[in-house]
Amino acid sequence: MSEYVPEDVRKIWLDIKEMRIRGAGRIARAGARALAIAAEEFKGKDLEDFMTYMERIAEFVRSARPTAVSLPNAVAYIMNRLKRSRAASLEEAVRAVVNAAEEFIEYSLNAVKIIGELGAKRLENGDVVMTHCHSTAAVSVIATAHNQGKVHKVYVKETRPKMQGLITARALADAGLDVILIPDSSVRYFMKKVNKVVVGADTIAANGAVINKIGTSLVALAAKEARVRMYVASETYKFSPQTVIGELVPIEVRSPLEIVTEEWLNRNPEVKVYNPVFDVTPPEYIDAIITEKGVIPPQAAILILLEEYGLTLTESFIKEPYELRESELGE
Ligand code: RUB
């Protein structure tokens, strides 16, 4: 019983690991869904067994993509709600997990909409935008600004090796924008043709540094040189509480087989292939971080962290349930 992991939870875990589910927001929502499924599929009858089982499931879900902070933050949100529910029966405990997961997912989806509205205010009529990788939050900003008649043209970087730029190109073309897909290596060449950069974030550190898909820091460098404004769209659950206590954000390194074939590797045994998939953009390269709680300078990241997680950082990072502010939805 204690080793039991429901099939659907294993499937979500594998989908995250193998990047069929990807992007920090989607990963967090999938993690929340996995916890709800696990709770509903618990086979035992005892509340204490359930609590132990959920701890183990939480650890399992977190391990799917260990460097994406949105995932442990989503899991912590739900597990804290479970603990604080002081459930007196198994049924109450299951309900507490399912409710918290649904609440997190709803919050997360609304946050993306709010970010779209707030971010679009930073874009002006006639702006030409560049973006990198595929970020739902960044797409929300660009598409909202397009709906408001401000932005018509966007340069989308292909984002090797996994080519997430193709997903972005499709999404923004569907939203009605003129999309120009460009090679990663052309970022400096095209920077003279754009006047705003909008990207997403995997993780935001306490000092305002942004960890996002490899190549983001080069976009930021080129933007700074060309005096192009650089905006990062990020939900607050991507801010990393561990960085407040001095932890560094680990950078995920993936398989060389995302870059070359196995056959090529075997033919060239003396060549090492290294595939880090995120990089760090220092705060001084970022004009603003657009969150669902407001647009902040990167240096104010610590304020978001203190508001969200409190001054005392313990194993339980999230102190209060998120509150939705309907007025910011712009609907
Ligand atoms: C995706 C990536 C995205 C952020 C934000 O990397 O770096 O920019 O996760 O995405 P990967 P979103 O494809 O390796 O997961 O705004 O959708 O949360």
mmCIF file of C-alpha atoms and ligand atoms in Angstrom:
data_model
loop_
_atom_site.group_PDB
_atom_site.id
_atom_site.type_symbol
_atom_site.label_atom_id
_atom_site.label_comp_id
_atom_site.label_asym_id
_atom_site.label_seq_id
_atom_site.Cartn_x
_atom_site.Cartn_y
_atom_site.Cartn_z
ATOM 1 C CA MET A 1 0.000 0.000 0.000
ATOM 2 C CA SER A 2 2.620 2.553 1.025
ATOM 3 C CA GLU A 3 4.430 2.231 -2.339
ATOM 4 C CA TYR A 4 1.243 2.577 -4.362
ATOM 5 C CA VAL A 5 1.259 5.386 -6.951
ATOM 6 C CA PRO A 6 -1.868 5.616 -9.139
ATOM 7 C CA GLU A 7 -1.304 5.029 -12.845
ATOM 8 C CA ASP A 8 -2.553 8.502 -13.856
ATOM 9 C CA VAL A 9 -0.129 10.115 -11.396
ATOM 10 C CA ARG A 10 2.782 8.135 -12.902
ATOM 11 C CA LYS A 11 1.652 9.257 -16.344
ATOM 12 C CA ILE A 12 1.666 12.946 -15.372
ATOM 13 C CA TRP A 13 5.098 12.453 -13.763
ATOM 14 C CA LEU A 14 6.453 10.931 -16.983
ATOM 15 C CA ASP A 15 4.815 13.594 -19.175
ATOM 16 C CA ILE A 16 6.557 16.299 -17.126
ATOM 17 C CA LYS A 17 9.887 14.451 -17.098
ATOM 18 C CA GLU A 18 9.832 13.874 -20.853
ATOM 19 C CA MET A 19 8.544 17.403 -21.486
ATOM 20 C CA ARG A 20 5.222 16.508 -23.058
ATOM 21 C CA ILE A 21 3.965 18.789 -20.297
ATOM 22 C CA ARG A 22 6.360 21.733 -20.141
ATOM 23 C CA GLY A 23 6.556 25.408 -19.209
ATOM 24 C CA ALA A 24 6.607 26.337 -15.526
ATOM 25 C CA GLY A 25 2.912 27.200 -15.226
ATOM 26 C CA ARG A 26 1.691 24.052 -16.959
ATOM 27 C CA ILE A 27 4.062 21.918 -14.892
ATOM 28 C CA ALA A 28 2.699 23.449 -11.676
ATOM 29 C CA ARG A 29 -0.912 22.900 -12.714
ATOM 30 C CA ALA A 30 -0.172 19.303 -13.766
ATOM 31 C CA GLY A 31 1.521 18.695 -10.392
ATOM 32 C CA ALA A 32 -1.573 20.021 -8.608
ATOM 33 C CA ARG A 33 -3.788 17.766 -10.730
ATOM 34 C CA ALA A 34 -1.573 14.772 -9.881
ATOM 35 C CA LEU A 35 -2.002 15.384 -6.146
ATOM 36 C CA ALA A 36 -5.789 15.610 -6.499
ATOM 37 C CA ILE A 37 -5.879 12.356 -8.495
ATOM 38 C CA ALA A 38 -3.653 10.648 -5.933
ATOM 39 C CA ALA A 39 -5.941 11.759 -3.085
ATOM 40 C CA GLU A 40 -9.060 10.518 -4.831
ATOM 41 C CA GLU A 41 -7.445 7.190 -5.674
ATOM 42 C CA PHE A 42 -6.164 6.423 -2.168
ATOM 43 C CA LYS A 43 -7.012 2.808 -1.499
ATOM 44 C CA GLY A 44 -6.755 2.733 2.296
ATOM 45 C CA LYS A 45 -9.204 3.584 5.069
ATOM 46 C CA ASP A 46 -6.970 5.231 7.651
ATOM 47 C CA LEU A 47 -6.361 8.995 7.914
ATOM 48 C CA GLU A 48 -2.808 8.643 9.207
ATOM 49 C CA ASP A 49 -1.925 6.295 6.339
ATOM 50 C CA PHE A 50 -3.385 8.873 3.968
ATOM 51 C CA MET A 51 -1.137 11.643 5.351
ATOM 52 C CA THR A 52 1.975 9.451 4.936
ATOM 53 C CA TYR A 53 0.859 8.411 1.463
ATOM 54 C CA MET A 54 0.310 12.055 0.407
ATOM 55 C CA GLU A 55 3.776 13.057 1.686
ATOM 56 C CA ARG A 56 5.276 10.329 -0.465
ATOM 57 C CA ILE A 57 3.179 11.302 -3.489
ATOM 58 C CA ALA A 58 4.241 14.949 -2.981
ATOM 59 C CA GLU A 59 7.890 13.924 -3.043
ATOM 60 C CA PHE A 60 7.325 11.776 -6.114
ATOM 61 C CA VAL A 61 5.560 14.591 -8.000
ATOM 62 C CA ARG A 62 8.267 17.127 -7.046
ATOM 63 C CA SER A 63 10.933 14.845 -8.478
ATOM 64 C CA ALA A 64 9.468 14.979 -12.013
ATOM 65 C CA ARG A 65 11.407 18.101 -12.917
ATOM 66 C CA PRO A 66 13.355 18.985 -9.817
ATOM 67 C CA THR A 67 14.646 22.390 -10.894
ATOM 68 C CA ALA A 68 11.300 24.025 -11.775
ATOM 69 C CA VAL A 69 10.394 25.936 -8.595
ATOM 70 C CA SER A 70 6.757 26.295 -9.678
ATOM 71 C CA LEU A 71 6.310 22.564 -9.081
ATOM 72 C CA PRO A 72 7.464 22.412 -5.425
ATOM 73 C CA ASN A 73 5.606 25.677 -4.779
ATOM 74 C CA ALA A 74 2.365 24.184 -6.133
ATOM 75 C CA VAL A 75 2.903 20.990 -4.139
ATOM 76 C CA ALA A 76 3.701 23.004 -0.968
ATOM 77 C CA TYR A 77 0.537 25.069 -1.454
ATOM 78 C CA ILE A 78 -1.628 21.944 -1.509
ATOM 79 C CA MET A 79 0.191 20.061 1.247
ATOM 80 C CA ASN A 80 0.019 23.095 3.535
ATOM 81 C CA ARG A 81 -3.701 23.394 2.925
ATOM 82 C CA LEU A 82 -4.071 19.709 3.772
ATOM 83 C CA LYS A 83 -2.148 20.136 7.041
ATOM 84 C CA ARG A 84 -3.975 23.317 8.009
ATOM 85 C CA SER A 85 -7.369 21.730 7.273
ATOM 86 C CA ARG A 86 -6.986 19.614 10.438
ATOM 87 C CA ALA A 87 -9.208 17.066 8.702
ATOM 88 C CA ALA A 88 -10.929 14.766 11.199
ATOM 89 C CA SER A 89 -11.796 12.077 8.664
ATOM 90 C CA LEU A 90 -10.337 10.561 5.529
ATOM 91 C CA GLU A 91 -13.132 12.089 3.440
ATOM 92 C CA GLU A 92 -12.336 15.569 4.779
ATOM 93 C CA ALA A 93 -8.640 15.111 4.057
ATOM 94 C CA VAL A 94 -9.303 13.985 0.468
ATOM 95 C CA ARG A 95 -11.621 16.973 -0.030
ATOM 96 C CA ALA A 96 -8.973 19.331 1.375
ATOM 97 C CA VAL A 97 -6.432 18.122 -1.218
ATOM 98 C CA VAL A 98 -8.879 18.243 -4.133
ATOM 99 C CA ASN A 99 -10.145 21.717 -3.159
ATOM 100 C CA ALA A 100 -6.630 23.091 -2.748
ATOM 101 C CA ALA A 101 -5.559 21.643 -6.115
ATOM 102 C CA GLU A 102 -8.594 23.128 -7.866
ATOM 103 C CA GLU A 103 -7.980 26.454 -6.169
ATOM 104 C CA PHE A 104 -4.330 26.486 -7.239
ATOM 105 C CA ILE A 105 -5.186 25.636 -10.854
ATOM 106 C CA GLU A 106 -7.862 28.317 -11.005
ATOM 107 C CA TYR A 107 -5.534 30.849 -9.411
ATOM 108 C CA SER A 108 -2.783 29.985 -11.853
ATOM 109 C CA LEU A 109 -4.998 30.318 -14.945
ATOM 110 C CA ASN A 110 -6.403 33.640 -13.716
ATOM 111 C CA ALA A 111 -2.884 34.870 -12.971
ATOM 112 C CA VAL A 112 -1.919 34.349 -16.615
ATOM 113 C CA LYS A 113 -4.908 36.472 -17.702
ATOM 114 C CA ILE A 114 -4.113 39.233 -15.206
ATOM 115 C CA ILE A 115 -0.470 39.244 -16.327
ATOM 116 C CA GLY A 116 -1.709 39.650 -19.912
ATOM 117 C CA GLU A 117 -3.713 42.722 -18.919
ATOM 118 C CA LEU A 118 -1.020 44.305 -16.773
ATOM 119 C CA GLY A 119 1.762 43.538 -19.235
ATOM 120 C CA ALA A 120 -0.176 44.908 -22.206
ATOM 121 C CA LYS A 121 -0.175 48.303 -20.461
ATOM 122 C CA ARG A 122 3.603 48.360 -20.886
ATOM 123 C CA LEU A 123 3.348 47.904 -24.639
ATOM 124 C CA GLU A 124 2.619 50.831 -26.917
ATOM 125 C CA ASN A 125 1.017 51.362 -30.305
ATOM 126 C CA GLY A 126 3.281 50.112 -33.076
ATOM 127 C CA ASP A 127 5.607 48.133 -30.800
ATOM 128 C CA VAL A 128 7.464 45.257 -32.430
ATOM 129 C CA VAL A 129 8.190 42.502 -29.921
ATOM 130 C CA MET A 130 10.733 39.700 -29.621
ATOM 131 C CA THR A 131 10.163 36.615 -27.482
ATOM 132 C CA HIS A 132 12.026 33.433 -26.618
ATOM 133 C CA CYS A 133 10.977 29.831 -25.949
ATOM 134 C CA HIS A 134 7.306 29.204 -25.158
ATOM 135 C CA SER A 135 5.869 30.992 -22.178
ATOM 136 C CA THR A 136 2.119 31.063 -21.635
ATOM 137 C CA ALA A 137 2.497 34.239 -19.576
ATOM 138 C CA ALA A 138 4.558 36.018 -22.255
ATOM 139 C CA VAL A 139 2.109 34.911 -24.968
ATOM 140 C CA SER A 140 -0.724 36.293 -22.819
ATOM 141 C CA VAL A 141 0.964 39.726 -22.678
ATOM 142 C CA ILE A 142 1.699 39.851 -26.416
ATOM 143 C CA ALA A 143 -1.716 38.523 -27.479
ATOM 144 C CA THR A 144 -3.554 40.925 -25.138
ATOM 145 C CA ALA A 145 -1.560 43.866 -26.486
ATOM 146 C CA HIS A 146 -2.408 42.688 -29.998
ATOM 147 C CA ASN A 147 -6.131 42.529 -29.115
ATOM 148 C CA GLN A 148 -5.832 46.122 -27.942
ATOM 149 C CA GLY A 149 -4.446 47.052 -31.362
ATOM 150 C CA LYS A 150 -0.965 47.865 -30.065
ATOM 151 C CA VAL A 151 1.296 45.098 -31.358
ATOM 152 C CA HIS A 152 1.101 43.518 -34.787
ATOM 153 C CA LYS A 153 4.508 42.003 -35.351
ATOM 154 C CA VAL A 154 6.526 39.597 -33.236
ATOM 155 C CA TYR A 155 9.920 37.960 -33.738
ATOM 156 C CA VAL A 156 9.968 34.476 -32.218
ATOM 157 C CA LYS A 157 13.263 32.703 -31.587
ATOM 158 C CA GLU A 158 13.275 29.030 -32.535
ATOM 159 C CA THR A 159 14.794 28.040 -29.143
ATOM 160 C CA ARG A 160 17.030 25.082 -29.758
ATOM 161 C CA PRO A 161 17.379 22.278 -29.015
ATOM 162 C CA LYS A 162 13.712 21.549 -28.257
ATOM 163 C CA MET A 163 12.294 24.224 -30.598
ATOM 164 C CA GLN A 164 9.625 25.538 -28.229
ATOM 165 C CA GLY A 165 9.614 28.697 -30.386
ATOM 166 C CA LEU A 166 7.484 26.763 -32.868
ATOM 167 C CA ILE A 167 4.738 26.407 -30.258
ATOM 168 C CA THR A 168 4.904 30.153 -29.572
ATOM 169 C CA ALA A 169 4.888 30.972 -33.284
ATOM 170 C CA ARG A 170 1.723 28.898 -33.742
ATOM 171 C CA ALA A 171 0.003 30.400 -30.683
ATOM 172 C CA LEU A 172 0.759 33.986 -31.701
ATOM 173 C CA ALA A 173 -0.208 33.360 -35.334
ATOM 174 C CA ASP A 174 -3.506 31.935 -34.032
ATOM 175 C CA ALA A 175 -3.916 35.118 -32.011
ATOM 176 C CA GLY A 176 -3.641 37.058 -35.281
ATOM 177 C CA LEU A 177 -0.117 38.476 -35.077
ATOM 178 C CA ASP A 178 2.428 38.686 -37.915
ATOM 179 C CA VAL A 179 4.970 36.149 -36.725
ATOM 180 C CA ILE A 180 8.551 35.947 -37.922
ATOM 181 C CA LEU A 181 10.359 32.836 -36.732
ATOM 182 C CA ILE A 182 14.106 33.458 -36.474
ATOM 183 C CA PRO A 183 17.200 31.345 -35.671
ATOM 184 C CA ASP A 184 18.541 31.713 -32.135
ATOM 185 C CA SER A 185 21.867 32.931 -33.421
ATOM 186 C CA SER A 186 20.219 35.920 -35.152
ATOM 187 C CA VAL A 187 19.074 37.594 -31.938
ATOM 188 C CA ARG A 188 21.478 40.550 -32.211
ATOM 189 C CA TYR A 189 20.789 40.953 -35.927
ATOM 190 C CA PHE A 190 17.044 41.311 -35.361
ATOM 191 C CA MET A 191 17.205 43.293 -32.126
ATOM 192 C CA LYS A 192 17.464 46.521 -34.156
ATOM 193 C CA LYS A 193 14.043 45.802 -35.617
ATOM 194 C CA VAL A 194 12.238 45.410 -32.289
ATOM 195 C CA ASN A 195 11.507 47.775 -29.430
ATOM 196 C CA LYS A 196 10.245 45.462 -26.654
ATOM 197 C CA VAL A 197 11.241 41.999 -25.467
ATOM 198 C CA VAL A 198 8.754 39.907 -23.498
ATOM 199 C CA VAL A 199 9.793 36.533 -22.072
ATOM 200 C CA GLY A 200 8.551 34.222 -19.329
ATOM 201 C CA ALA A 201 10.320 32.870 -16.258
ATOM 202 C CA ASP A 202 10.947 29.477 -14.802
ATOM 203 C CA THR A 203 12.188 30.849 -11.515
ATOM 204 C CA ILE A 204 12.754 34.301 -10.012
ATOM 205 C CA ALA A 205 15.411 34.624 -7.324
ATOM 206 C CA ALA A 206 15.224 36.910 -4.297
ATOM 207 C CA ASN A 207 17.645 39.376 -5.923
ATOM 208 C CA GLY A 208 15.421 39.641 -9.034
ATOM 209 C CA ALA A 209 17.565 37.428 -11.260
ATOM 210 C CA VAL A 210 15.449 35.499 -13.751
ATOM 211 C CA ILE A 211 16.066 31.867 -14.589
ATOM 212 C CA ASN A 212 14.487 31.019 -17.917
ATOM 213 C CA LYS A 213 15.154 28.933 -21.035
ATOM 214 C CA ILE A 214 18.799 28.903 -22.108
ATOM 215 C CA GLY A 215 19.473 31.899 -24.347
ATOM 216 C CA THR A 216 17.262 34.325 -22.405
ATOM 217 C CA SER A 217 20.322 36.044 -20.953
ATOM 218 C CA LEU A 218 21.725 36.578 -24.463
ATOM 219 C CA VAL A 219 18.440 38.175 -25.549
ATOM 220 C CA ALA A 220 18.703 40.429 -22.493
ATOM 221 C CA LEU A 221 22.293 41.330 -23.351
ATOM 222 C CA ALA A 222 21.373 42.222 -26.927
ATOM 223 C CA ALA A 223 18.327 44.174 -25.701
ATOM 224 C CA LYS A 224 20.445 46.197 -23.281
ATOM 225 C CA GLU A 225 22.949 47.026 -25.997
ATOM 226 C CA ALA A 226 20.155 48.156 -28.317
ATOM 227 C CA ARG A 227 18.286 50.013 -25.511
ATOM 228 C CA VAL A 228 15.256 47.800 -26.013
ATOM 229 C CA ARG A 229 13.070 47.257 -22.950
ATOM 230 C CA MET A 230 13.130 43.761 -21.494
ATOM 231 C CA TYR A 231 10.020 42.509 -19.676
ATOM 232 C CA VAL A 232 9.600 39.224 -17.826
ATOM 233 C CA ALA A 233 6.083 37.819 -17.325
ATOM 234 C CA SER A 234 5.861 35.614 -14.253
ATOM 235 C CA GLU A 235 3.251 34.363 -11.804
ATOM 236 C CA THR A 236 4.268 34.872 -8.160
ATOM 237 C CA TYR A 237 4.519 31.127 -7.506
ATOM 238 C CA LYS A 238 7.640 31.097 -9.684
ATOM 239 C CA PHE A 239 9.493 33.187 -7.088
ATOM 240 C CA SER A 240 11.859 30.943 -5.178
ATOM 241 C CA PRO A 241 11.637 31.139 -1.366
ATOM 242 C CA GLN A 242 14.803 29.084 -0.997
ATOM 243 C CA THR A 243 16.839 31.879 -2.608
ATOM 244 C CA VAL A 244 15.959 34.164 0.324
ATOM 245 C CA ILE A 245 18.017 31.902 2.546
ATOM 246 C CA GLY A 246 20.907 31.888 0.101
ATOM 247 C CA GLU A 247 20.210 28.783 -1.946
ATOM 248 C CA LEU A 248 21.321 28.925 -5.556
ATOM 249 C CA VAL A 249 18.864 27.932 -8.259
ATOM 250 C CA PRO A 250 20.051 24.682 -9.828
ATOM 251 C CA ILE A 251 20.256 24.699 -13.614
ATOM 252 C CA GLU A 252 18.775 21.628 -15.258
ATOM 253 C CA VAL A 253 21.126 19.741 -17.555
ATOM 254 C CA ARG A 254 19.422 17.425 -20.030
ATOM 255 C CA SER A 255 20.515 14.634 -22.311
ATOM 256 C CA PRO A 256 23.092 15.228 -25.092
ATOM 257 C CA LEU A 257 20.655 13.331 -27.292
ATOM 258 C CA GLU A 258 18.553 16.512 -27.473
ATOM 259 C CA ILE A 259 21.474 17.992 -29.447
ATOM 260 C CA VAL A 260 23.048 15.114 -31.420
ATOM 261 C CA THR A 261 22.010 11.582 -32.317
ATOM 262 C CA GLU A 262 23.261 8.516 -30.493
ATOM 263 C CA GLU A 263 24.933 7.418 -33.707
ATOM 264 C CA TRP A 264 26.852 10.706 -33.918
ATOM 265 C CA LEU A 265 27.891 10.418 -30.272
ATOM 266 C CA ASN A 266 29.172 6.891 -30.889
ATOM 267 C CA ARG A 267 31.128 8.003 -33.971
ATOM 268 C CA ASN A 268 32.713 10.893 -32.051
ATOM 269 C CA PRO A 269 33.519 9.420 -28.645
ATOM 270 C CA GLU A 270 36.163 12.070 -27.888
ATOM 271 C CA VAL A 271 33.597 14.903 -28.104
ATOM 272 C CA LYS A 272 31.682 15.788 -24.978
ATOM 273 C CA VAL A 273 28.214 17.282 -25.413
ATOM 274 C CA TYR A 274 26.762 19.441 -22.657
ATOM 275 C CA ASN A 275 23.146 20.598 -22.632
ATOM 276 C CA PRO A 276 22.209 23.091 -19.879
ATOM 277 C CA VAL A 277 18.609 24.147 -20.509
ATOM 278 C CA PHE A 278 18.202 27.296 -18.430
ATOM 279 C CA ASP A 279 20.333 30.356 -17.781
ATOM 280 C CA VAL A 280 20.374 33.286 -15.384
ATOM 281 C CA THR A 281 19.597 36.835 -16.456
ATOM 282 C CA PRO A 282 20.860 39.298 -13.841
ATOM 283 C CA PRO A 283 18.332 41.871 -12.539
ATOM 284 C CA GLU A 284 20.164 44.830 -14.099
ATOM 285 C CA TYR A 285 19.222 43.508 -17.548
ATOM 286 C CA ILE A 286 15.502 43.461 -16.777
ATOM 287 C CA ASP A 287 13.247 46.521 -16.924
ATOM 288 C CA ALA A 288 10.292 45.024 -15.074
ATOM 289 C CA ILE A 289 8.747 41.767 -13.909
ATOM 290 C CA ILE A 290 5.045 41.552 -14.680
ATOM 291 C CA THR A 291 3.270 39.514 -12.004
ATOM 292 C CA GLU A 292 -0.439 39.059 -11.291
ATOM 293 C CA LYS A 293 0.095 41.235 -8.203
ATOM 294 C CA GLY A 294 1.552 44.127 -10.140
ATOM 295 C CA VAL A 295 4.470 45.220 -12.281
ATOM 296 C CA ILE A 296 7.630 45.419 -10.205
ATOM 297 C CA PRO A 297 11.282 46.269 -10.748
ATOM 298 C CA PRO A 298 13.340 43.075 -10.410
ATOM 299 C CA GLN A 299 14.950 44.490 -7.271
ATOM 300 C CA ALA A 300 11.514 44.279 -5.580
ATOM 301 C CA ALA A 301 11.379 40.478 -5.973
ATOM 302 C CA ILE A 302 12.233 40.145 -2.294
ATOM 303 C CA LEU A 303 9.022 42.019 -1.402
ATOM 304 C CA ILE A 304 6.901 39.492 -3.313
ATOM 305 C CA LEU A 305 8.702 36.667 -1.540
ATOM 306 C CA LEU A 306 8.199 38.212 1.884
ATOM 307 C CA GLU A 307 4.537 38.876 1.174
ATOM 308 C CA GLU A 308 3.911 35.364 -0.166
ATOM 309 C CA TYR A 309 5.968 33.312 2.233
ATOM 310 C CA GLY A 310 6.449 35.430 5.332
ATOM 311 C CA LEU A 311 9.644 36.229 7.144
ATOM 312 C CA THR A 312 10.044 32.814 8.681
ATOM 313 C CA LEU A 313 11.029 30.364 6.035
ATOM 314 C CA THR A 314 10.317 26.834 7.090
ATOM 315 C CA GLU A 315 9.666 23.619 5.243
ATOM 316 C CA SER A 316 6.133 24.942 4.717
ATOM 317 C CA PHE A 317 6.599 27.849 2.416
ATOM 318 C CA ILE A 318 3.139 29.085 1.660
ATOM 319 C CA LYS A 319 1.334 30.650 4.597
ATOM 320 C CA GLU A 320 -2.045 31.765 3.296
ATOM 321 C CA PRO A 321 -4.213 30.654 0.401
ATOM 322 C CA TYR A 322 -3.867 32.862 -2.606
ATOM 323 C CA GLU A 323 -6.662 35.369 -2.949
ATOM 324 C CA LEU A 324 -8.030 36.230 -6.349
ATOM 325 C CA ARG A 325 -8.594 39.852 -7.069
ATOM 326 C CA GLU A 326 -11.429 39.797 -9.573
ATOM 327 C CA SER A 327 -11.026 43.506 -10.340
ATOM 328 C CA GLU A 328 -7.667 42.831 -11.965
ATOM 329 C CA LEU A 329 -9.044 40.330 -14.427
ATOM 330 C CA GLY A 330 -10.036 43.115 -16.757
ATOM 331 C CA GLU A 331 -13.230 41.340 -17.740
HETATM 332 C C1 RUB B 1 10.008 26.747 -20.643
HETATM 333 C C2 RUB B 1 10.449 28.128 -20.290
HETATM 334 C C3 RUB B 1 9.354 29.142 -20.148
HETATM 335 C C4 RUB B 1 8.983 29.250 -18.658
HETATM 336 C C5 RUB B 1 7.701 30.054 -18.474
HETATM 337 O O1 RUB B 1 11.050 25.808 -20.560
HETATM 338 O O2 RUB B 1 11.597 28.420 -20.064
HETATM 339 O O3 RUB B 1 9.783 30.384 -20.583
HETATM 340 O O4 RUB B 1 8.782 27.972 -18.098
HETATM 341 O O5 RUB B 1 6.625 29.409 -19.100
HETATM 342 P P1 RUB B 1 10.724 24.258 -20.850
HETATM 343 P P2 RUB B 1 5.118 29.690 -18.664
HETATM 344 O O6 RUB B 1 10.147 24.179 -22.229
HETATM 345 O O7 RUB B 1 12.039 23.578 -20.717
HETATM 346 O O8 RUB B 1 9.747 23.794 -19.790
HETATM 347 O O9 RUB B 1 4.911 31.171 -18.771
HETATM 348 O O10 RUB B 1 4.268 28.920 -19.641
HETATM 349 O O11 RUB B 1 4.948 29.204 -17.264
#
